[in-house]
Coordinates of C-alpha atoms in Angstrom, one line a residue:
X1 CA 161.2 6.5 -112.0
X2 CA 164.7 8.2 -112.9
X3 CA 167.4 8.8 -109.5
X4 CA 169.4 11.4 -109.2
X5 CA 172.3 9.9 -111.3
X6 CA 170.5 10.1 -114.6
X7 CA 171.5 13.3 -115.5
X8 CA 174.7 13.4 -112.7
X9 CA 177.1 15.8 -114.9
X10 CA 180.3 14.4 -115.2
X11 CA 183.7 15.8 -116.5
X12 CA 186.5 13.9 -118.7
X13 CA 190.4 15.5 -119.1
X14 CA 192.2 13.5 -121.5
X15 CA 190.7 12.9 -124.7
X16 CA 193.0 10.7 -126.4
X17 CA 190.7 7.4 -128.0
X18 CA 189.7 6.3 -124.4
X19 CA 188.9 9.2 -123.1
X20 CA 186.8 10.6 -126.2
X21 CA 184.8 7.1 -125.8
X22 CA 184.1 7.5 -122.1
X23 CA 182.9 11.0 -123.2
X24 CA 180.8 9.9 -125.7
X25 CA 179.4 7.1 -123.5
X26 CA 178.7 9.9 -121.1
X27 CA 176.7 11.7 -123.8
X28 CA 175.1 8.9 -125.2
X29 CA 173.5 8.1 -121.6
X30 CA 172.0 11.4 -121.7
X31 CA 174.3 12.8 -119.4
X32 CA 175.5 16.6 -119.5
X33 CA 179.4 16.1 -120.3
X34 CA 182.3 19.1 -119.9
X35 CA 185.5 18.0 -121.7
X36 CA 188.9 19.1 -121.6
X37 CA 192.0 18.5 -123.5
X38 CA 195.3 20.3 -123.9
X39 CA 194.8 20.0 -127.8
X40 CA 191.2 21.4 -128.1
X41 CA 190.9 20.3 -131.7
X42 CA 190.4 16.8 -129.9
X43 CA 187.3 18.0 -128.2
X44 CA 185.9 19.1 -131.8
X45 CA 183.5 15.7 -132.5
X46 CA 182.2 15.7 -128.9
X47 CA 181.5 19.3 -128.4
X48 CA 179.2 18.2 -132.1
X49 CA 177.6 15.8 -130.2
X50 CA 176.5 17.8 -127.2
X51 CA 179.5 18.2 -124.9
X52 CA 180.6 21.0 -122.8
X53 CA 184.0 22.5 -124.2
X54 CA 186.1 23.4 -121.3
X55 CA 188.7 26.1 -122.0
X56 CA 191.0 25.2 -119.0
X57 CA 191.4 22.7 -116.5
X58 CA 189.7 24.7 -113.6
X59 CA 186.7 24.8 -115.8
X60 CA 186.5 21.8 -116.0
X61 CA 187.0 20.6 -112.9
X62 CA 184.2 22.9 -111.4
X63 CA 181.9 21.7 -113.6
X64 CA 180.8 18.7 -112.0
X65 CA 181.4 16.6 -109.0
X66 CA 182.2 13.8 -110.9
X67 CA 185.7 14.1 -112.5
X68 CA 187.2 11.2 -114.4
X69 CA 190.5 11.3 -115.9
X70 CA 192.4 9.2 -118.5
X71 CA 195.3 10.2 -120.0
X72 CA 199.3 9.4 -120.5
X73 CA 200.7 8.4 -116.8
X74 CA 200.4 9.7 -113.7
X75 CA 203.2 12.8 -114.4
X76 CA 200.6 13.9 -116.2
X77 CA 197.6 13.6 -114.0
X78 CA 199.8 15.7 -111.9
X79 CA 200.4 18.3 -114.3
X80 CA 196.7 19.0 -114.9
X81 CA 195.4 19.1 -111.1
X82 CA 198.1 19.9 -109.0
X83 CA 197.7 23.8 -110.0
X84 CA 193.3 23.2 -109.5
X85 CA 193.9 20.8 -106.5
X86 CA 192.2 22.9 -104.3
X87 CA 188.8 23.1 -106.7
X88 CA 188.7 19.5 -105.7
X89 CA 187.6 19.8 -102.2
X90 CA 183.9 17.9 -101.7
X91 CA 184.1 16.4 -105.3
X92 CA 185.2 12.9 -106.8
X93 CA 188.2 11.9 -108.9
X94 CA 188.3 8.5 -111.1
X95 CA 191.4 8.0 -112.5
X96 CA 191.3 5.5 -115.1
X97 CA 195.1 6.4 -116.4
X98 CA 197.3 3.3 -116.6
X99 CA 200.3 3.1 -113.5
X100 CA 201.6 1.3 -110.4
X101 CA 199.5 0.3 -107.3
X102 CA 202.2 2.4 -105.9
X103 CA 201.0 5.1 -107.9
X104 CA 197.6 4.9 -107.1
X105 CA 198.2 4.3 -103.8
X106 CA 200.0 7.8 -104.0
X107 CA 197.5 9.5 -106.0
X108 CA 194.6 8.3 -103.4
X109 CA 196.9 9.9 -100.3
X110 CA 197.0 13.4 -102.6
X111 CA 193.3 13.4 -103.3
X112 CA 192.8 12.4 -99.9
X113 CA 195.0 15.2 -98.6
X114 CA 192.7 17.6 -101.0
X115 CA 189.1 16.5 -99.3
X116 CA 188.2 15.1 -102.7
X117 CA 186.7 11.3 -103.0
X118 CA 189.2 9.1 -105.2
X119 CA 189.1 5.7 -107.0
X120 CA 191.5 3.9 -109.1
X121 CA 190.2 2.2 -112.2
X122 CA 191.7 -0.3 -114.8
X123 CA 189.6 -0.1 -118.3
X124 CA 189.4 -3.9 -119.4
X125 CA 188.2 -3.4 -122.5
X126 CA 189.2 -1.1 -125.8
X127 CA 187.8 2.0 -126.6
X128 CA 185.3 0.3 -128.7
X129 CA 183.8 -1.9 -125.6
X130 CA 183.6 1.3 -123.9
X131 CA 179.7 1.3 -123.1
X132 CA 178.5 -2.2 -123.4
X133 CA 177.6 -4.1 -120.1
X134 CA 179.4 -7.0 -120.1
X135 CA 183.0 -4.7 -120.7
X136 CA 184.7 -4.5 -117.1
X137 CA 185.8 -1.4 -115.5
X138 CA 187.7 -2.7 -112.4
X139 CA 187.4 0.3 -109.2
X140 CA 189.4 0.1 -105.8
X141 CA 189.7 3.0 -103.3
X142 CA 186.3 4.0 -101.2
X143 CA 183.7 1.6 -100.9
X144 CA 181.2 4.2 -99.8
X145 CA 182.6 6.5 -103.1
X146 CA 181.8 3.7 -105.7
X147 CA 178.6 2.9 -104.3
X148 CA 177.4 7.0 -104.3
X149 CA 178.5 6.9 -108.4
X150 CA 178.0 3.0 -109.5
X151 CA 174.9 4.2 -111.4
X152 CA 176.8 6.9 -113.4
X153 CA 179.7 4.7 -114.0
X154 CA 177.8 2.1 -115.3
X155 CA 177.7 3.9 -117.8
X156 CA 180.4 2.6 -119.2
X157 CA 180.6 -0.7 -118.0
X158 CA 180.0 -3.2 -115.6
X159 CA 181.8 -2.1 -112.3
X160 CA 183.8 -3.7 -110.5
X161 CA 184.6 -3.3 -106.8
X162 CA 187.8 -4.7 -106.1
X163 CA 187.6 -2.8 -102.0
X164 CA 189.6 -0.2 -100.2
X165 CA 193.3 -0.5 -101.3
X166 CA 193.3 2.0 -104.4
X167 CA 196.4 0.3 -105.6
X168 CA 194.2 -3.2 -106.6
X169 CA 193.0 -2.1 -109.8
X170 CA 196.3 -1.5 -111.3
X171 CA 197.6 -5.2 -109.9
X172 CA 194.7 -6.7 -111.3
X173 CA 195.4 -4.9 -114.6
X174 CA 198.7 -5.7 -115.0
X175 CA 197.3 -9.0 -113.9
X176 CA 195.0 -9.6 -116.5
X177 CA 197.0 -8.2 -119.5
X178 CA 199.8 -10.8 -118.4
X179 CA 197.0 -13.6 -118.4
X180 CA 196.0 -11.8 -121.8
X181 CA 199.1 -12.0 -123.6
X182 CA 200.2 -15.8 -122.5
X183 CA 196.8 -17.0 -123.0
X184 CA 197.5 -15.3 -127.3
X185 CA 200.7 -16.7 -126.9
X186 CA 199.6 -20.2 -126.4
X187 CA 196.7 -19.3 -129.2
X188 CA 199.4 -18.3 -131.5
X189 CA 201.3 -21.3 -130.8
X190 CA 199.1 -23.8 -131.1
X191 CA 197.2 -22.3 -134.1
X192 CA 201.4 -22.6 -136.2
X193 CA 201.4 -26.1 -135.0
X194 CA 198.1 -27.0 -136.3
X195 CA 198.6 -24.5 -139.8
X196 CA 202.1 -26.5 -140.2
X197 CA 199.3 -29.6 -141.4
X198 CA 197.4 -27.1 -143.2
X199 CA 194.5 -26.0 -140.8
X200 CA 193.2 -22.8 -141.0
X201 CA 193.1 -20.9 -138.0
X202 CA 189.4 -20.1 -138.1
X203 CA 189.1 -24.0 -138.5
X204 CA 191.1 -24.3 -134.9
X205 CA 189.9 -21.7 -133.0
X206 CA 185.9 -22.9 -132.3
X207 CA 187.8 -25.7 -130.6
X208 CA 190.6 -23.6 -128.8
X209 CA 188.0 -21.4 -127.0
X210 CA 185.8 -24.5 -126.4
X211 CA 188.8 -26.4 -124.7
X212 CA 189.2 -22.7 -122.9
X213 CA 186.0 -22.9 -121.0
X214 CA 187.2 -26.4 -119.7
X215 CA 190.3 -24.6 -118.9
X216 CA 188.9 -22.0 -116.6
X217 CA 186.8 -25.2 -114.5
X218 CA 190.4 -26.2 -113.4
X219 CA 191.6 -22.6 -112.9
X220 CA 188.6 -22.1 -110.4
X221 CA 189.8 -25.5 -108.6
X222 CA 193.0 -24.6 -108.1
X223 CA 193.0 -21.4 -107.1
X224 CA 191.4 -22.9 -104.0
X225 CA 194.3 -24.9 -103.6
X226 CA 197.1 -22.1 -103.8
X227 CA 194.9 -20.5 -101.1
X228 CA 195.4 -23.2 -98.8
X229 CA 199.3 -24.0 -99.8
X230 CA 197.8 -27.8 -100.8
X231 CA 198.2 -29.4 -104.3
X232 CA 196.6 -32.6 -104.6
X233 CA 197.3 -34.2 -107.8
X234 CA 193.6 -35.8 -107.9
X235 CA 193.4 -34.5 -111.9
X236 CA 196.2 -34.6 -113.5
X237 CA 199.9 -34.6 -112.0
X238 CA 203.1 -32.3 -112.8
X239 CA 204.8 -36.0 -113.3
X240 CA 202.5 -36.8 -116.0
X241 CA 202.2 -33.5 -117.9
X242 CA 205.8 -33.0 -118.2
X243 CA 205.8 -36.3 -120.2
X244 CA 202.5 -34.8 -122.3
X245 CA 204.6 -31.9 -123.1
X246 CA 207.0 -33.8 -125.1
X247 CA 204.5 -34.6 -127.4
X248 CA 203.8 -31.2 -128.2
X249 CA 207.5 -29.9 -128.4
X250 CA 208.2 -33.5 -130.7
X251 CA 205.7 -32.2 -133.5
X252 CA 206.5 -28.5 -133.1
X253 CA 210.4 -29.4 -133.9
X254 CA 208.9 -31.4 -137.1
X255 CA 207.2 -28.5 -138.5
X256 CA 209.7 -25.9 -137.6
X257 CA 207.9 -24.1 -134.9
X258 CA 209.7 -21.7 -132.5
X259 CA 209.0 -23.9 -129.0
X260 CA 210.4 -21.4 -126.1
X261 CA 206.9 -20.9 -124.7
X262 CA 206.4 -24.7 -124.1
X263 CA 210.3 -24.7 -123.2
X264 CA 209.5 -22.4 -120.4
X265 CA 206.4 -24.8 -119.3
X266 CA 208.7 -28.1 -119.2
X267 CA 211.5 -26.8 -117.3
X268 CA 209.3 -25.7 -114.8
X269 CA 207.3 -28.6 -114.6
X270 CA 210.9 -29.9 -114.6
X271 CA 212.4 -28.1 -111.4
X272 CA 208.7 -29.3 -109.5
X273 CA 208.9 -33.0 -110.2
X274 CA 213.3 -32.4 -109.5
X275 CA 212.0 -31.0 -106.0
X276 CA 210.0 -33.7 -105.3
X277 CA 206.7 -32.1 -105.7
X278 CA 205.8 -34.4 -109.2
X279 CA 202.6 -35.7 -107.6
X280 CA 201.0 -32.4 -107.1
X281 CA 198.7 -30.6 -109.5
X282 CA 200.1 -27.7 -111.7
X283 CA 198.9 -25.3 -109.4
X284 CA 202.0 -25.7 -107.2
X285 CA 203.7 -23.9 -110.0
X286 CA 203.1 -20.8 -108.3
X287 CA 205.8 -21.1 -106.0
X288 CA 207.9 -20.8 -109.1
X289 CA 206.5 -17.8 -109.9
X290 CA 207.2 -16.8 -106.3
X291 CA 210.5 -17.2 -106.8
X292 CA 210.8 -20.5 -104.2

């Protein structure tokens, strides 16, 4: 039995790479797509494939009830639907351009101020994971608006409800790029250290991701102890991994590896077991973090 979201038209403005895929993800669902970009040559492939061609924003924007946005920054969010801001009355804006909670949390207070619905997305994926299930698409803003289009968004990707504050999806993107890049940092790393002795990476890396899995078991434990400001060292103490990390900058100096990255992790681990806190489990690192 089909709902009424099957065919829910939607609209995209922006059609750099993400937005053209969120278009053609649209399309591919079977749902009837307007597009509009300030280039229209960039709307040339999806109009082929069955999209509506928009000629200018307010187009566009009436077109459907369900408008999502990507493009540069919010400036230019701005640009497009501040002159059409009053078309937007009784419909709903996603924005899934990259900014600030601040931002958002500004952008949510405009729509607001325009009777339109608004959520704030973060697109955890690249433009080629736009459209398979297990990519995330992290929402905050209206609980009552994300449930009314999950179906249609779903679309792209699994969504995620991070609750009311609009500004949580661009923390928890800026989040998870930052856990992103240190965890291919330590990848990198590790995979010079072990090429120094002549092991290929794709030799190294079926282990790495193994040893990742056993990673994220800790990570769930002790982020129930930074919750509750208590760090027992039941699994393995600061104390005793600040004398492990010798080992691993001792062979990196023998094989000419750059060791700033485990640099930074000892003279933290450092400035705990210096404060008396050398007992504890790494979590209590986070006060570091937290500039304490």
């Amino acid at each position: 039995m089909k709902s009424e979201h099957d065919n829910a038209h939607v609209t995209v403005l922006g059609l750099g790479r993400m937005g053209s895929a969120l278009a053609a993800a649209f399309l591919a669902a079977g749902h009837p797509t307007t597009v509009f970009n300030r280039t229209p040559a960039k709307a040339d492939a999806l109009a082929a494939s069955g999209a509506v061609r928009a000629d200018t924003v307010a187009e566009a924007v009436e077109a459907s009830d369900l408008i999502l946005v990507c493009v540069l920054d919010y400036a230019a969010v701005h640009d497009l639907l501040d002159p059409v801001a009053g078309s937007l009355a009784g419909r709903t804006l996603v924005n899934l351009t990259s900014g600030s909670p601040e931002q958002a949390r500004e952008m949510a207070a405009w729509a607001a101020g325009h009777c339109a619905g608004y959520l704030d997305g973060g697109i955890m994926t690249t433009p080629d994971g736009v459209g398979h299930a297990e990519s995330m698409f992290l929402y905050a803003g209206s609980p009552e608006v994300l449930a009314a289009h999950r179906e249609t968004l779903a679309v792209l990707g699994d969504p995620i409800d991070l609750g009311a504050d609009p500004g949580l999806a661009s923390l928890y993107d800026a989040g998870l790029l930052g856990l992103m890049w240190s965890v291919f940092g330590g990848w990198l790393h590790a995979t010079a250290l072990v090429g120094a002795d002549g092991v290929a990476a794709s030799a190294f890396t079926p282990v790495a991701v193994r040893w990742l899995t056993t990673v994220s078991g800790f990570m769930d434990r002790y982020a129930g102890q930074i919750d509750a400001g208590h760090y027992p060292g039941d699994d393995a103490t600061i104390d005793v991994q600040l004398a492990a990390i010798e080992h691993l900058l001792h062979a990196g100096r023998e094989r000419g590896i750059d060791g700033r990255l485990p640099e930074l992790h000892r003279e933290l681990m450092a400035k705990a077991v210096a404060e008396g806190n050398g007992g504890d489990s790494y979590a209590r690192l986070v006060d570091a973090f937290r500039g304490r």
